[in-house]
C-alpha positions as semicolon CSV with decimal commas, in nm:
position;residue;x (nm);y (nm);z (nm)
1;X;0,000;0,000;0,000
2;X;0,143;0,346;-0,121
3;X;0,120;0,662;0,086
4;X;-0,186;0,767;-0,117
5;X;-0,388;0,429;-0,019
6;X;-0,270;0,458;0,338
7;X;-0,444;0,833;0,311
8;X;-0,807;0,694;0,220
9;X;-0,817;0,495;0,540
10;X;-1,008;0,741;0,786
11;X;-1,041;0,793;1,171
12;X;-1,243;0,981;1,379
13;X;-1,076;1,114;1,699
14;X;-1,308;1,246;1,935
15;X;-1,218;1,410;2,257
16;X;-1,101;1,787;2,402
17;X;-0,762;1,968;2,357
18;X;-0,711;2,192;2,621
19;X;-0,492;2,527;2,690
20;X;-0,188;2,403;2,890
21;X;0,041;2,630;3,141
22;X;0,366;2,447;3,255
23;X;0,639;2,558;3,423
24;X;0,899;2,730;3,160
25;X;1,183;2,447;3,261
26;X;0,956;2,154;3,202
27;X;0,963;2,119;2,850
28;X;0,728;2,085;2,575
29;X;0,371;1,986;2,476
30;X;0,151;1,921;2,206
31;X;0,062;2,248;1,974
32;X;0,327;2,493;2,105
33;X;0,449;2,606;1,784
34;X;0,042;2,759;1,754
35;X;0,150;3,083;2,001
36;X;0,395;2,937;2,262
37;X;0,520;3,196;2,562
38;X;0,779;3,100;2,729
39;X;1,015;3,243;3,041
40;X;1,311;3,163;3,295
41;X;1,242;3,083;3,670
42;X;0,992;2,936;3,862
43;X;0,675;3,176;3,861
44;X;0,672;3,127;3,459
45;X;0,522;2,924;3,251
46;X;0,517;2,820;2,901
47;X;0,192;2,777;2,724
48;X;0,088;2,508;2,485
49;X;-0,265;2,263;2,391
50;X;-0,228;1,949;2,541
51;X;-0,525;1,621;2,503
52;X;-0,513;1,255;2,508
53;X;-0,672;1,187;2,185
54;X;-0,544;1,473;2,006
55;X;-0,195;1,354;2,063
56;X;-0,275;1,009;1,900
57;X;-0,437;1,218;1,610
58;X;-0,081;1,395;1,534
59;X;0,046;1,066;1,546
60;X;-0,198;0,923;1,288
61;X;-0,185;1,257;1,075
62;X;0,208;1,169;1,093
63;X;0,151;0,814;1,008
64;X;-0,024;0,907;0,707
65;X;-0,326;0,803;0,796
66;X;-0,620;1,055;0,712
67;X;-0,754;1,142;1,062
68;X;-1,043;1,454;1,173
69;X;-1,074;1,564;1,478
70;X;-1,434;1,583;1,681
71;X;-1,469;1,853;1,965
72;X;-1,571;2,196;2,019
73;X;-1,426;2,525;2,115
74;X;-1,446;2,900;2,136
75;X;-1,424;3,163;1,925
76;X;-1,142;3,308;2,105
77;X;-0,773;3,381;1,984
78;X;-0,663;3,022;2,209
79;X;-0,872;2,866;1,990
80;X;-0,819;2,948;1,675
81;X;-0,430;2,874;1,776
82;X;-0,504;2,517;1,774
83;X;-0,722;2,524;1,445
84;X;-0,414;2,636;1,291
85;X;-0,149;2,417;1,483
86;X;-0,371;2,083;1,382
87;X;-0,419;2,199;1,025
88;X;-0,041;2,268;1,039
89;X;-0,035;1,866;1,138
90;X;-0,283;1,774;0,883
91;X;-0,560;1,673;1,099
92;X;-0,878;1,777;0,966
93;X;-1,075;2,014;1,125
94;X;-1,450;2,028;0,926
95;X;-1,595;1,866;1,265
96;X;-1,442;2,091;1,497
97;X;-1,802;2,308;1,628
98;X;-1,690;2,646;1,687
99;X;-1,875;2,816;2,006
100;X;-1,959;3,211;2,038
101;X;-1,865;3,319;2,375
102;X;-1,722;3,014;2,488
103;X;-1,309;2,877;2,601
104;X;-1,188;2,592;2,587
105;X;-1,026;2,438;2,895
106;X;-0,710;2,464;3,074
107;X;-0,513;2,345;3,316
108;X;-0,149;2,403;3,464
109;X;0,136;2,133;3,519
110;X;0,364;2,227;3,856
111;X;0,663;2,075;3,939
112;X;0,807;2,008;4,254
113;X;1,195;1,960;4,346
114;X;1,188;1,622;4,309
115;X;1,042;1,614;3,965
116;X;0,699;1,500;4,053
117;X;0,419;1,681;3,865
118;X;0,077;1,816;4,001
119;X;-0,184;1,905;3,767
120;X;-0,486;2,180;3,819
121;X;-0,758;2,239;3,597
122;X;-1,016;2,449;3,485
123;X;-1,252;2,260;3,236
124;X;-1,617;2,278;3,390
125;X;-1,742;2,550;3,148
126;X;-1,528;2,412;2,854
127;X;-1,685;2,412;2,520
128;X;-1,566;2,052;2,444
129;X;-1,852;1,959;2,734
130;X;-2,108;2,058;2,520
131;X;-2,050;1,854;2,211
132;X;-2,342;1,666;2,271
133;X;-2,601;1,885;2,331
134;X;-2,555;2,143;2,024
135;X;-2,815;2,155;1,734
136;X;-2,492;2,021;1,539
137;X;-2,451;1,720;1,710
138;X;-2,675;1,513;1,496
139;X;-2,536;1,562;1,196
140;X;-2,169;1,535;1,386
141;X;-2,246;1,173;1,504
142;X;-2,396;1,088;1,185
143;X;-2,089;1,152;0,997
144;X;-1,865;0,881;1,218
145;X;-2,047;0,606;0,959
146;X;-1,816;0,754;0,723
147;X;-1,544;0,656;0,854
148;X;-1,334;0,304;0,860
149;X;-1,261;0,380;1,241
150;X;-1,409;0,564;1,570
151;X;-1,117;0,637;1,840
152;X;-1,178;0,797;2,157
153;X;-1,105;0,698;2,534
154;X;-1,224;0,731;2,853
155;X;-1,140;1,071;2,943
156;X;-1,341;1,190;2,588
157;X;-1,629;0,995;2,752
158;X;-1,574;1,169;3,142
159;X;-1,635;1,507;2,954
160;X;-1,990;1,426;2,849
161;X;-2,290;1,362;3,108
162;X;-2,438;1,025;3,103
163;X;-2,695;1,126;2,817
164;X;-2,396;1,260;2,665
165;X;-2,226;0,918;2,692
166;X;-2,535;0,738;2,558
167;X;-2,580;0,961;2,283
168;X;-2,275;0,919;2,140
169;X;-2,240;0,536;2,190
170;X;-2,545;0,482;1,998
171;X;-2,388;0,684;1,726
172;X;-2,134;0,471;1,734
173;X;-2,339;0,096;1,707
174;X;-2,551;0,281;1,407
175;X;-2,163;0,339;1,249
176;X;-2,066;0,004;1,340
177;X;-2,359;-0,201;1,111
178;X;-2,211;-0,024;0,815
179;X;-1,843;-0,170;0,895
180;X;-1,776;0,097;1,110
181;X;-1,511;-0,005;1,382
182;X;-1,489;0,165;1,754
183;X;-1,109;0,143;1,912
184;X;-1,205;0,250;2,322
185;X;-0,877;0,334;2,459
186;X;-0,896;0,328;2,842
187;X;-0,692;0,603;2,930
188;X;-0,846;0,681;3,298
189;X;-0,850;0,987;3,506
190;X;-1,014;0,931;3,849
191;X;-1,061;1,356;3,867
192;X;-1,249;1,314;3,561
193;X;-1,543;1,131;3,711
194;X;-1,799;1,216;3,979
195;X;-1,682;0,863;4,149
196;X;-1,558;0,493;4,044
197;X;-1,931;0,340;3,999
198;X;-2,012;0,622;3,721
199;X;-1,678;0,547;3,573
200;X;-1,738;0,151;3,548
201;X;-2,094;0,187;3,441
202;X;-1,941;0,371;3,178
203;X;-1,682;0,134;3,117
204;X;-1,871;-0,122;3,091
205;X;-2,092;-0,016;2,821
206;X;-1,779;0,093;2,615
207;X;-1,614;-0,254;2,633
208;X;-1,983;-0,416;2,508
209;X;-1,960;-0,180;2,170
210;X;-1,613;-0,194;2,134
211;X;-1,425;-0,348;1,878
212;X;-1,062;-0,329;1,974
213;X;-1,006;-0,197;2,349
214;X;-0,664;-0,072;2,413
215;X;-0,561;-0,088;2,777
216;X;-0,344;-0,109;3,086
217;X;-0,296;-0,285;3,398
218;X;-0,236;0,107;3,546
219;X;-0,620;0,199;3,392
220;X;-0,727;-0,085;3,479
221;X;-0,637;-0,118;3,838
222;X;-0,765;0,186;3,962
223;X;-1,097;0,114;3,877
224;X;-1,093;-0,264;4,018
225;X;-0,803;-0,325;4,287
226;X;-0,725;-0,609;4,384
227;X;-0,852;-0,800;4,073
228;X;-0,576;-1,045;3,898
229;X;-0,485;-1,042;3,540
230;X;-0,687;-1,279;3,396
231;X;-1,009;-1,127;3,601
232;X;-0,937;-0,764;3,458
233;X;-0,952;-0,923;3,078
234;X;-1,234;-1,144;3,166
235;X;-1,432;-0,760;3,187
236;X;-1,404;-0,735;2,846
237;X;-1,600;-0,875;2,567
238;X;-1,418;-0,676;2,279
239;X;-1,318;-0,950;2,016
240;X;-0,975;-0,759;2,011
241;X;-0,815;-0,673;2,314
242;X;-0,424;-0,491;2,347
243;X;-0,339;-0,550;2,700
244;X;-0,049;-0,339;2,840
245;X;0,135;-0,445;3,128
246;X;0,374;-0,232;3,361
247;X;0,642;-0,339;3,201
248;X;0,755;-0,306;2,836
249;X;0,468;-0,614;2,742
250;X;0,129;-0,602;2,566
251;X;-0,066;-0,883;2,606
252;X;-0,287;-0,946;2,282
253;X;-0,653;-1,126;2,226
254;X;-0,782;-1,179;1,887
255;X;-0,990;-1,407;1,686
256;X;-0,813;-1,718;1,630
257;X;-0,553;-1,655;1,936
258;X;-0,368;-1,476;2,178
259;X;0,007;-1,329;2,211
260;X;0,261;-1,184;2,391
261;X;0,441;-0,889;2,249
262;X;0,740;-0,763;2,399
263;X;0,888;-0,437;2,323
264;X;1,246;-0,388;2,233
265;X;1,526;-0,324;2,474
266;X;1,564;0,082;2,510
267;X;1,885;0,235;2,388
268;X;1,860;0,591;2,510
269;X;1,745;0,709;2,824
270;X;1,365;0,779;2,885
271;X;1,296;1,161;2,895
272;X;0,951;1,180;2,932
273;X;0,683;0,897;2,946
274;X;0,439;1,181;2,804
275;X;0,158;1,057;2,529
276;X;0,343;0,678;2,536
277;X;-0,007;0,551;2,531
278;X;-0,092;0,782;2,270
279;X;0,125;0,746;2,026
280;X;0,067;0,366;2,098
281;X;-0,285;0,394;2,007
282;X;-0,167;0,584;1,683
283;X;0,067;0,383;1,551
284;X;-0,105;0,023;1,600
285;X;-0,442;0,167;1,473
286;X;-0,237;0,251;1,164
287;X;-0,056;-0,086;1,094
288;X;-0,427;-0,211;1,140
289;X;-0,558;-0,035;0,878
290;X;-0,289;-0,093;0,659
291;X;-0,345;-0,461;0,673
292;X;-0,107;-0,597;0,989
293;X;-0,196;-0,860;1,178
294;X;-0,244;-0,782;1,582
295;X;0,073;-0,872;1,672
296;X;0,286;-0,679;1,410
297;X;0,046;-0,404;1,517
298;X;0,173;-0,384;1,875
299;X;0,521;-0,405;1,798
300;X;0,457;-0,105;1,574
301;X;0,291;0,083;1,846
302;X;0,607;-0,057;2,100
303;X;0,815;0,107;1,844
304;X;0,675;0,461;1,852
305;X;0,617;0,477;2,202
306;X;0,950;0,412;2,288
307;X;1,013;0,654;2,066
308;X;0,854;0,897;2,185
309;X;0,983;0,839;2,542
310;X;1,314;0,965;2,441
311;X;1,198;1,336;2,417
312;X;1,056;1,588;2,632
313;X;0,682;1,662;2,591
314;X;0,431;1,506;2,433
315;X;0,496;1,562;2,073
316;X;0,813;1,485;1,911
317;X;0,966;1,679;1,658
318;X;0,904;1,567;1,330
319;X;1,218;1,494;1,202
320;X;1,268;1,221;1,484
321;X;0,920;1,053;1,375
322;X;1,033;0,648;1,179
323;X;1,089;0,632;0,843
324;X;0,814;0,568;0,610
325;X;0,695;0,207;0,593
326;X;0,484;0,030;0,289
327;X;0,223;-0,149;0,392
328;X;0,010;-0,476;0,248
329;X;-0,357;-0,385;0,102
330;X;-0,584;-0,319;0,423
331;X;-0,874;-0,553;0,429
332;X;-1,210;-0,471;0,302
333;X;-1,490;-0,282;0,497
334;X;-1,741;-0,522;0,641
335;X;-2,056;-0,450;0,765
336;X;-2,114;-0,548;1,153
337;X;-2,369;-0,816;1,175
């Protein structure tokens, strides 16, 4: 498969990029070529966009894979900063929903002396909160049977209230009977949700529509402690499951078997374990829809992460992204029955 093929394979990312304020020493993130500040000492802070899902977009724009981006903002200057940094990346932006009078989100990384990171936020009034309640949204989550793939994770689903969340996975099984397929990534934030019960409730109903679920023992854990290995898969259904462990290891389900997938030993140091899960997500939802088989999928996504790893932030520059692979014919688009 060419670059060209590889570009007709489509995802929908859906989720919330947010305004980010980190202390000026602390490196990079995601968008800060869109209007970065930056200063010396400890009561500055540099400013950049920073958001789960919109990292793994970059990373499929990068990938060559043809990727738009679902969520809503203002119609303030912040906003149309990352419009232009994500067209700059070649993510598509026709279903961003552009808000009068509203911000989106922010919140501030701070660093103590041993290196340990706090985060604050300010998201309640966000515009990406509303994406599904506008008198767009119909026509938003009608588009998603257009695409080949639906990506979003847990903290895109923490956003929404539970109508929200039932909205939008109904959207998504419509999608799905027209070949449609839903990647859930479980990328969990405990301050995202009002407590643990709303969180597995919601969970729960992602893993039933799923059709790949991307995990971790870390997401995993904090939402049932104490449960073993084989208990925390047995929770979900998904006929593809990418399992990650603590260490360097992906456990894989799939029709017709399972696998272990190791990642490579690391020759540099790790900087910054920043958007690993991310760019993860990006690169084995790539090699899937260019035709690779589970396994070679999650050594792809091994491959980028630890990548990725090796650089401050949460985007690496683009020069140090792999070189160009080609790629076998993607299956064919089948219908869900």
């Amino acid at each position: 498969m060419n670059s060209l093929d590889l570009m007709m394979a489509s995802v929908a990312c859906i989720g919330e990029c947010m305004v980010e304020l980190r202390q000026a020493q602390g490196g990079h993130s995601a968008g800060q070529s869109a209007g970065q500040s930056a200063g010396q000492g400890g009561g500055l802070y540099s400013r950049g966009f920073g958001g789960d899902t919109l990292n793994t977009a970059v990373y499929l724009a990068r990938l060559e894979v043809k990727v738009d981006y679902f969520t809503a903002l203002g119609d303030d200057a912040l906003s149309d900063e990352m419009i232009a940094a994500w067209n700059a990346e070649s993510i598509g932006t026709r279903r961003v929903v552009r808000l009068p009078g509203k911000l989106p989100g922010l919140y501030m990384i701070q660093t103590d002396a041993k290196g340990e990171r706090q985060f604050f936020h300010w998201r309640d009034s966000a515009a990406a909160r509303q994406l599904m309640s506008l008198p767009e949204t119909d026509e938003l989550l009608n588009s998603l049977m257009s695409y080949d793939i639906v990506y979003l994770s847990a903290i895109t689903l923490s956003i929404y209230d539970a109508p929200g969340r039932e909205r939008l996975l109904a959207a998504i099984k419509r999608a799905r009977l027209l070949g449609t397929r839903f990647v859930f990534d479980t990328n969990f934030r405990a301050r995202g949700w009002p407590d643990r019960d709303v969180a597995r409730e919601a969970f729960a109903a992602a893993f039933a529509t799923a059709d790949i679920v991307l995990t971790s023992t870390e997401d995993l854990l904090a939402l049932y402690p104490g449960e073993s290995r084989d208990q925390l898969m047995a929770r979900i259904p998904s006929p593809e499951l990418v399992f990650r462990l603590a260490e360097p290891v992906s456990l894989l389900r799939f029709p017709g078997g399972t696998s272990e997938v190791r990642a490579e030993p690391m020759t540099k140091p790790v900087v910054d374990t920043t958007a690993a899960g991310d760019s993860f997500a990006a690169a084995y939802i790539a090699a899937r829809l260019a035709g690779s088989e589970p396994v070679e999928a999650a050594q792809a996504g091994h491959r980028l992460a630890s990548l990725v790893i090796c650089y401050p932030g949460a985007i690496i520059p683009g020069y140090a992204m792999p070189p160009k692979k080609r790629h076998r014919p993607a299956a064919t688009r089948q219908a869900t029955k």
